[in-house]
Amino acid sequence: MDSDTSRVSSRPSSPEVDDIFLATLKKSVHSYSSAVTSTQCDHLSELHGLRTLTAEDEESLALRLAKKDHKLLSENELQTIRLKINSRERKRMHDLNVAMDGLREVMPYAHGPSVRKLSKIATLLLARNYILMLSNSLEEMKRLVSEIYGSGAHHGGFHPAACGTMTHAGPVPGHPVVSHASHPAVHHPLLPPAVSTASLSAPGISAVTSVRAHHGLLKAPGAAAGPLGSSFHHWGVGTGMPCPCSMCQVPPPHVTSMSAVPMPRLTSDSK
DNA sequence: TAGGCCATCTGGTCCT
DNA sequence: AGGACCAGATGGCCTA
């Protein structure tokens, strides 16, 4: 089922330098196939400063890589520059992937060798919903605290009677979520068995396409479908029923409306 | 085999 | 000028 595990472990985001270099050479040959003859393609090793180019080849390369400078660089110089730029870009993407892995680690999602790694898009969407859920929980906590200290301890028993016989799903191992008083057992609305497909879907992105079903994410039979953040439910183990307590209700509009707020670019695009 | 996901290359643009 | 960032293109790997 999770045969993709091997893929995850066998596909490091930062391949060995030799592989990178070979890939670079291959790509270079491919990219410049219009300028490099097939015979030259058969001699990859010559590309690394050893291959001799025809005058046409060199001119073509120079024009394509250094047209901004309006000067013709030697093949070695161009190759060096190109490799340097490529290396930087690889490092940048590698750092990005490291950050993405770090995000995955703190997500309420089962980790382990038998669990398929979240895709990038799924990670981002899940993170977003997770933040929304936590924000909602925090707001609710504040409300409960003011309620307790204001008009007596409605939640004094740390759990509303409304929750009745509902049993909450247990916490996810390793998950850093802080449990709250009214719900000693941390809820994970984004996880089975009570995962709402809606919780991961974003406007314009269907949950079905954005998250593969075998992730074990967000496929709760009969779970209420709806727009992103429409509901965060606790689920009674064995009952399959959402917890009716106030913690489980629809997030306030000001929270859900975040989905409509475009994220501004850090760098100025206006010009 | 089609589609999803990913890494990489590449050229352009913006920023310092 | 050099580096960071971005998006398009490409090809590989994997799954259904």
PDB file of C-alpha atoms in Angstrom, chain A residues 23-170:
ATOM      1  CA  ALA A  23      23.080  15.317 -14.615  1.00  0.00           C
ATOM      2  CA  THR A  24      24.357  18.748 -15.348  1.00  0.00           C
ATOM      3  CA  LEU A  25      26.384  17.503 -18.212  1.00  0.00           C
ATOM      4  CA  LYS A  26      23.517  15.518 -19.586  1.00  0.00           C
ATOM      5  CA  LYS A  27      21.194  18.459 -19.236  1.00  0.00           C
ATOM      6  CA  SER A  28      23.688  20.727 -20.846  1.00  0.00           C
ATOM      7  CA  VAL A  29      23.974  18.431 -23.762  1.00  0.00           C
ATOM      8  CA  HIS A  30      20.247  18.195 -23.984  1.00  0.00           C
ATOM      9  CA  SER A  31      19.703  21.897 -23.690  1.00  0.00           C
ATOM     10  CA  TYR A  32      22.205  22.717 -26.276  1.00  0.00           C
ATOM     11  CA  SER A  33      21.473  19.820 -28.521  1.00  0.00           C
ATOM     12  CA  SER A  34      20.680  22.247 -31.246  1.00  0.00           C
ATOM     13  CA  ALA A  35      24.162  23.551 -31.116  1.00  0.00           C
ATOM     14  CA  VAL A  36      26.067  20.438 -30.206  1.00  0.00           C
ATOM     15  CA  THR A  37      26.378  17.585 -32.590  1.00  0.00           C
ATOM     16  CA  SER A  38      25.284  14.103 -31.682  1.00  0.00           C
ATOM     17  CA  THR A  39      28.837  12.966 -31.894  1.00  0.00           C
ATOM     18  CA  GLN A  40      29.753  15.393 -29.206  1.00  0.00           C
ATOM     19  CA  CYS A  41      26.847  14.199 -27.140  1.00  0.00           C
ATOM     20  CA  ASP A  42      28.409  10.801 -27.057  1.00  0.00           C
ATOM     21  CA  HIS A  43      31.427  12.190 -25.276  1.00  0.00           C
ATOM     22  CA  LEU A  44      30.054  13.700 -22.111  1.00  0.00           C
ATOM     23  CA  SER A  45      33.373  13.725 -20.406  1.00  0.00           C
ATOM     24  CA  GLU A  46      34.648  16.153 -22.904  1.00  0.00           C
ATOM     25  CA  LEU A  47      32.082  18.702 -21.912  1.00  0.00           C
ATOM     26  CA  HIS A  48      33.811  19.519 -18.691  1.00  0.00           C
ATOM     27  CA  GLY A  49      36.369  21.849 -20.086  1.00  0.00           C
ATOM     28  CA  LEU A  50      37.862  19.225 -22.265  1.00  0.00           C
ATOM     29  CA  ARG A  51      35.455  19.114 -25.121  1.00  0.00           C
ATOM     30  CA  THR A  52      36.434  21.187 -28.032  1.00  0.00           C
ATOM     31  CA  LEU A  53      33.685  23.120 -29.670  1.00  0.00           C
ATOM     32  CA  THR A  54      33.373  24.269 -33.149  1.00  0.00           C
ATOM     33  CA  ALA A  55      33.347  27.986 -33.721  1.00  0.00           C
ATOM     34  CA  GLU A  56      29.622  27.817 -34.303  1.00  0.00           C
ATOM     35  CA  ASP A  57      29.057  25.926 -31.082  1.00  0.00           C
ATOM     36  CA  GLU A  58      31.045  28.348 -29.046  1.00  0.00           C
ATOM     37  CA  GLU A  59      29.336  31.314 -30.561  1.00  0.00           C
ATOM     38  CA  SER A  60      25.935  29.802 -29.944  1.00  0.00           C
ATOM     39  CA  LEU A  61      26.712  29.043 -26.340  1.00  0.00           C
ATOM     40  CA  ALA A  62      28.147  32.438 -25.755  1.00  0.00           C
ATOM     41  CA  LEU A  63      25.178  34.144 -27.300  1.00  0.00           C
ATOM     42  CA  ARG A  64      22.747  32.105 -25.242  1.00  0.00           C
ATOM     43  CA  LEU A  65      24.503  32.421 -21.935  1.00  0.00           C
ATOM     44  CA  ALA A  66      26.172  35.768 -22.107  1.00  0.00           C
ATOM     45  CA  LYS A  67      23.982  37.833 -24.337  1.00  0.00           C
ATOM     46  CA  LYS A  68      23.206  39.980 -21.337  1.00  0.00           C
ATOM     47  CA  ASP A  69      26.789  40.988 -21.089  1.00  0.00           C
ATOM     48  CA  HIS A  70      27.126  41.541 -24.781  1.00  0.00           C
ATOM     49  CA  LYS A  71      30.438  39.868 -24.717  1.00  0.00           C
ATOM     50  CA  LEU A  72      31.596  36.448 -25.591  1.00  0.00           C
ATOM     51  CA  LEU A  73      32.981  34.375 -22.807  1.00  0.00           C
ATOM     52  CA  SER A  74      35.049  31.323 -23.281  1.00  0.00           C
ATOM     53  CA  GLU A  75      33.361  27.988 -23.030  1.00  0.00           C
ATOM     54  CA  ASN A  76      35.074  27.190 -19.777  1.00  0.00           C
ATOM     55  CA  GLU A  77      34.035  30.455 -18.254  1.00  0.00           C
ATOM     56  CA  LEU A  78      30.471  29.986 -19.339  1.00  0.00           C
ATOM     57  CA  GLN A  79      30.430  26.461 -18.067  1.00  0.00           C
ATOM     58  CA  THR A  80      31.880  27.514 -14.758  1.00  0.00           C
ATOM     59  CA  ILE A  81      29.351  30.278 -14.354  1.00  0.00           C
ATOM     60  CA  ARG A  82      26.501  28.033 -15.321  1.00  0.00           C
ATOM     61  CA  LEU A  83      27.562  25.312 -12.915  1.00  0.00           C
ATOM     62  CA  LYS A  84      27.967  27.847 -10.172  1.00  0.00           C
ATOM     63  CA  ILE A  85      24.494  29.217 -10.744  1.00  0.00           C
ATOM     64  CA  ASN A  86      23.051  25.750 -10.920  1.00  0.00           C
ATOM     65  CA  SER A  87      24.765  24.815  -7.696  1.00  0.00           C
ATOM     66  CA  ARG A  88      23.335  27.816  -5.940  1.00  0.00           C
ATOM     67  CA  GLU A  89      19.902  27.004  -7.180  1.00  0.00           C
ATOM     68  CA  ARG A  90      20.244  23.423  -6.038  1.00  0.00           C
ATOM     69  CA  LYS A  91      21.324  24.592  -2.626  1.00  0.00           C
ATOM     70  CA  ARG A  92      18.447  26.984  -2.448  1.00  0.00           C
ATOM     71  CA  MET A  93      15.965  24.271  -3.338  1.00  0.00           C
ATOM     72  CA  HIS A  94      17.654  21.894  -0.941  1.00  0.00           C
ATOM     73  CA  ASP A  95      17.270  24.408   1.867  1.00  0.00           C
ATOM     74  CA  LEU A  96      13.681  24.797   0.908  1.00  0.00           C
ATOM     75  CA  ASN A  97      13.193  21.053   1.126  1.00  0.00           C
ATOM     76  CA  VAL A  98      14.895  20.957   4.510  1.00  0.00           C
ATOM     77  CA  ALA A  99      12.463  23.564   5.719  1.00  0.00           C
ATOM     78  CA  MET A 100       9.637  21.559   4.231  1.00  0.00           C
ATOM     79  CA  ASP A 101      10.817  18.467   6.066  1.00  0.00           C
ATOM     80  CA  GLY A 102      10.950  20.467   9.239  1.00  0.00           C
ATOM     81  CA  LEU A 103       7.391  21.515   8.672  1.00  0.00           C
ATOM     82  CA  ARG A 104       6.347  17.924   8.058  1.00  0.00           C
ATOM     83  CA  GLU A 105       7.912  16.877  11.323  1.00  0.00           C
ATOM     84  CA  VAL A 106       5.723  19.147  13.376  1.00  0.00           C
ATOM     85  CA  MET A 107       2.570  18.401  11.489  1.00  0.00           C
ATOM     86  CA  PRO A 108      -0.121  16.261  13.055  1.00  0.00           C
ATOM     87  CA  TYR A 109       0.521  13.478  10.701  1.00  0.00           C
ATOM     88  CA  ALA A 110       1.725   9.970  11.280  1.00  0.00           C
ATOM     89  CA  HIS A 111       5.440   9.642  10.746  1.00  0.00           C
ATOM     90  CA  GLY A 112       7.352   6.506  10.061  1.00  0.00           C
ATOM     91  CA  PRO A 113       8.884   4.351   7.404  1.00  0.00           C
ATOM     92  CA  SER A 114       5.567   2.845   6.481  1.00  0.00           C
ATOM     93  CA  VAL A 115       3.896   6.158   5.988  1.00  0.00           C
ATOM     94  CA  ARG A 116       4.135   7.974   2.776  1.00  0.00           C
ATOM     95  CA  LYS A 117       5.653  11.388   3.020  1.00  0.00           C
ATOM     96  CA  LEU A 118       3.329  14.273   2.525  1.00  0.00           C
ATOM     97  CA  SER A 119       3.704  15.998  -0.760  1.00  0.00           C
ATOM     98  CA  LYS A 120       4.753  19.607  -0.670  1.00  0.00           C
ATOM     99  CA  ILE A 121       1.358  20.923  -1.541  1.00  0.00           C
ATOM    100  CA  ALA A 122      -0.279  18.646   0.994  1.00  0.00           C
ATOM    101  CA  THR A 123       2.188  19.774   3.626  1.00  0.00           C
ATOM    102  CA  LEU A 124       1.446  23.403   2.995  1.00  0.00           C
ATOM    103  CA  LEU A 125      -2.294  22.930   2.949  1.00  0.00           C
ATOM    104  CA  LEU A 126      -2.224  20.801   6.050  1.00  0.00           C
ATOM    105  CA  ALA A 127      -0.027  23.320   7.822  1.00  0.00           C
ATOM    106  CA  ARG A 128      -2.382  26.085   6.941  1.00  0.00           C
ATOM    107  CA  ASN A 129      -5.371  24.234   8.295  1.00  0.00           C
ATOM    108  CA  TYR A 130      -3.434  23.200  11.335  1.00  0.00           C
ATOM    109  CA  ILE A 131      -2.640  26.810  12.095  1.00  0.00           C
ATOM    110  CA  LEU A 132      -6.254  27.736  11.605  1.00  0.00           C
ATOM    111  CA  MET A 133      -7.313  24.966  13.928  1.00  0.00           C
ATOM    112  CA  LEU A 134      -4.851  26.022  16.589  1.00  0.00           C
ATOM    113  CA  SER A 135      -5.915  29.621  16.253  1.00  0.00           C
ATOM    114  CA  ASN A 136      -9.470  28.562  16.662  1.00  0.00           C
ATOM    115  CA  SER A 137      -8.622  26.476  19.680  1.00  0.00           C
ATOM    116  CA  LEU A 138      -6.765  29.362  21.221  1.00  0.00           C
ATOM    117  CA  GLU A 139      -9.691  31.662  20.716  1.00  0.00           C
ATOM    118  CA  GLU A 140     -11.973  29.113  22.255  1.00  0.00           C
ATOM    119  CA  MET A 141      -9.627  28.673  25.161  1.00  0.00           C
ATOM    120  CA  LYS A 142      -9.639  32.386  25.785  1.00  0.00           C
ATOM    121  CA  ARG A 143     -13.367  32.400  25.662  1.00  0.00           C
ATOM    122  CA  LEU A 144     -13.607  29.539  28.093  1.00  0.00           C
ATOM    123  CA  VAL A 145     -11.154  31.128  30.483  1.00  0.00           C
ATOM    124  CA  SER A 146     -13.112  34.344  30.534  1.00  0.00           C
ATOM    125  CA  GLU A 147     -16.235  32.334  30.953  1.00  0.00           C
ATOM    126  CA  ILE A 148     -14.820  30.408  33.880  1.00  0.00           C
ATOM    127  CA  TYR A 149     -13.475  33.417  35.680  1.00  0.00           C
ATOM    128  CA  GLY A 150     -16.422  35.498  34.751  1.00  0.00           C
ATOM    129  CA  SER A 151     -19.618  33.610  35.406  1.00  0.00           C
ATOM    130  CA  GLY A 152     -18.530  30.526  37.223  1.00  0.00           C
ATOM    131  CA  ALA A 153     -16.980  27.343  36.066  1.00  0.00           C
ATOM    132  CA  HIS A 154     -19.097  26.136  33.247  1.00  0.00           C
ATOM    133  CA  HIS A 155     -16.183  24.066  32.111  1.00  0.00           C
ATOM    134  CA  GLY A 156     -15.063  23.584  35.647  1.00  0.00           C
ATOM    135  CA  GLY A 157     -15.019  19.876  35.197  1.00  0.00           C
ATOM    136  CA  PHE A 158     -12.612  20.461  32.360  1.00  0.00           C
ATOM    137  CA  HIS A 159     -15.036  18.880  30.031  1.00  0.00           C
ATOM    138  CA  PRO A 160     -18.509  19.873  29.121  1.00  0.00           C
ATOM    139  CA  ALA A 161     -21.297  17.537  29.916  1.00  0.00           C
ATOM    140  CA  ALA A 162     -22.315  17.964  26.333  1.00  0.00           C
ATOM    141  CA  CYS A 163     -19.405  15.799  25.393  1.00  0.00           C
ATOM    142  CA  GLY A 164     -21.193  13.091  27.291  1.00  0.00           C
ATOM    143  CA  THR A 165     -20.034   9.692  26.340  1.00  0.00           C
ATOM    144  CA  MET A 166     -17.884  10.908  23.534  1.00  0.00           C
ATOM    145  CA  THR A 167     -14.403   9.616  23.677  1.00  0.00           C
ATOM    146  CA  HIS A 168     -11.770  11.699  22.022  1.00  0.00           C
ATOM    147  CA  ALA A 169      -9.101  10.322  19.848  1.00  0.00           C
ATOM    148  CA  GLY A 170      -5.744  10.193  21.523  1.00  0.00           C
TER     149      GLY A 170
END
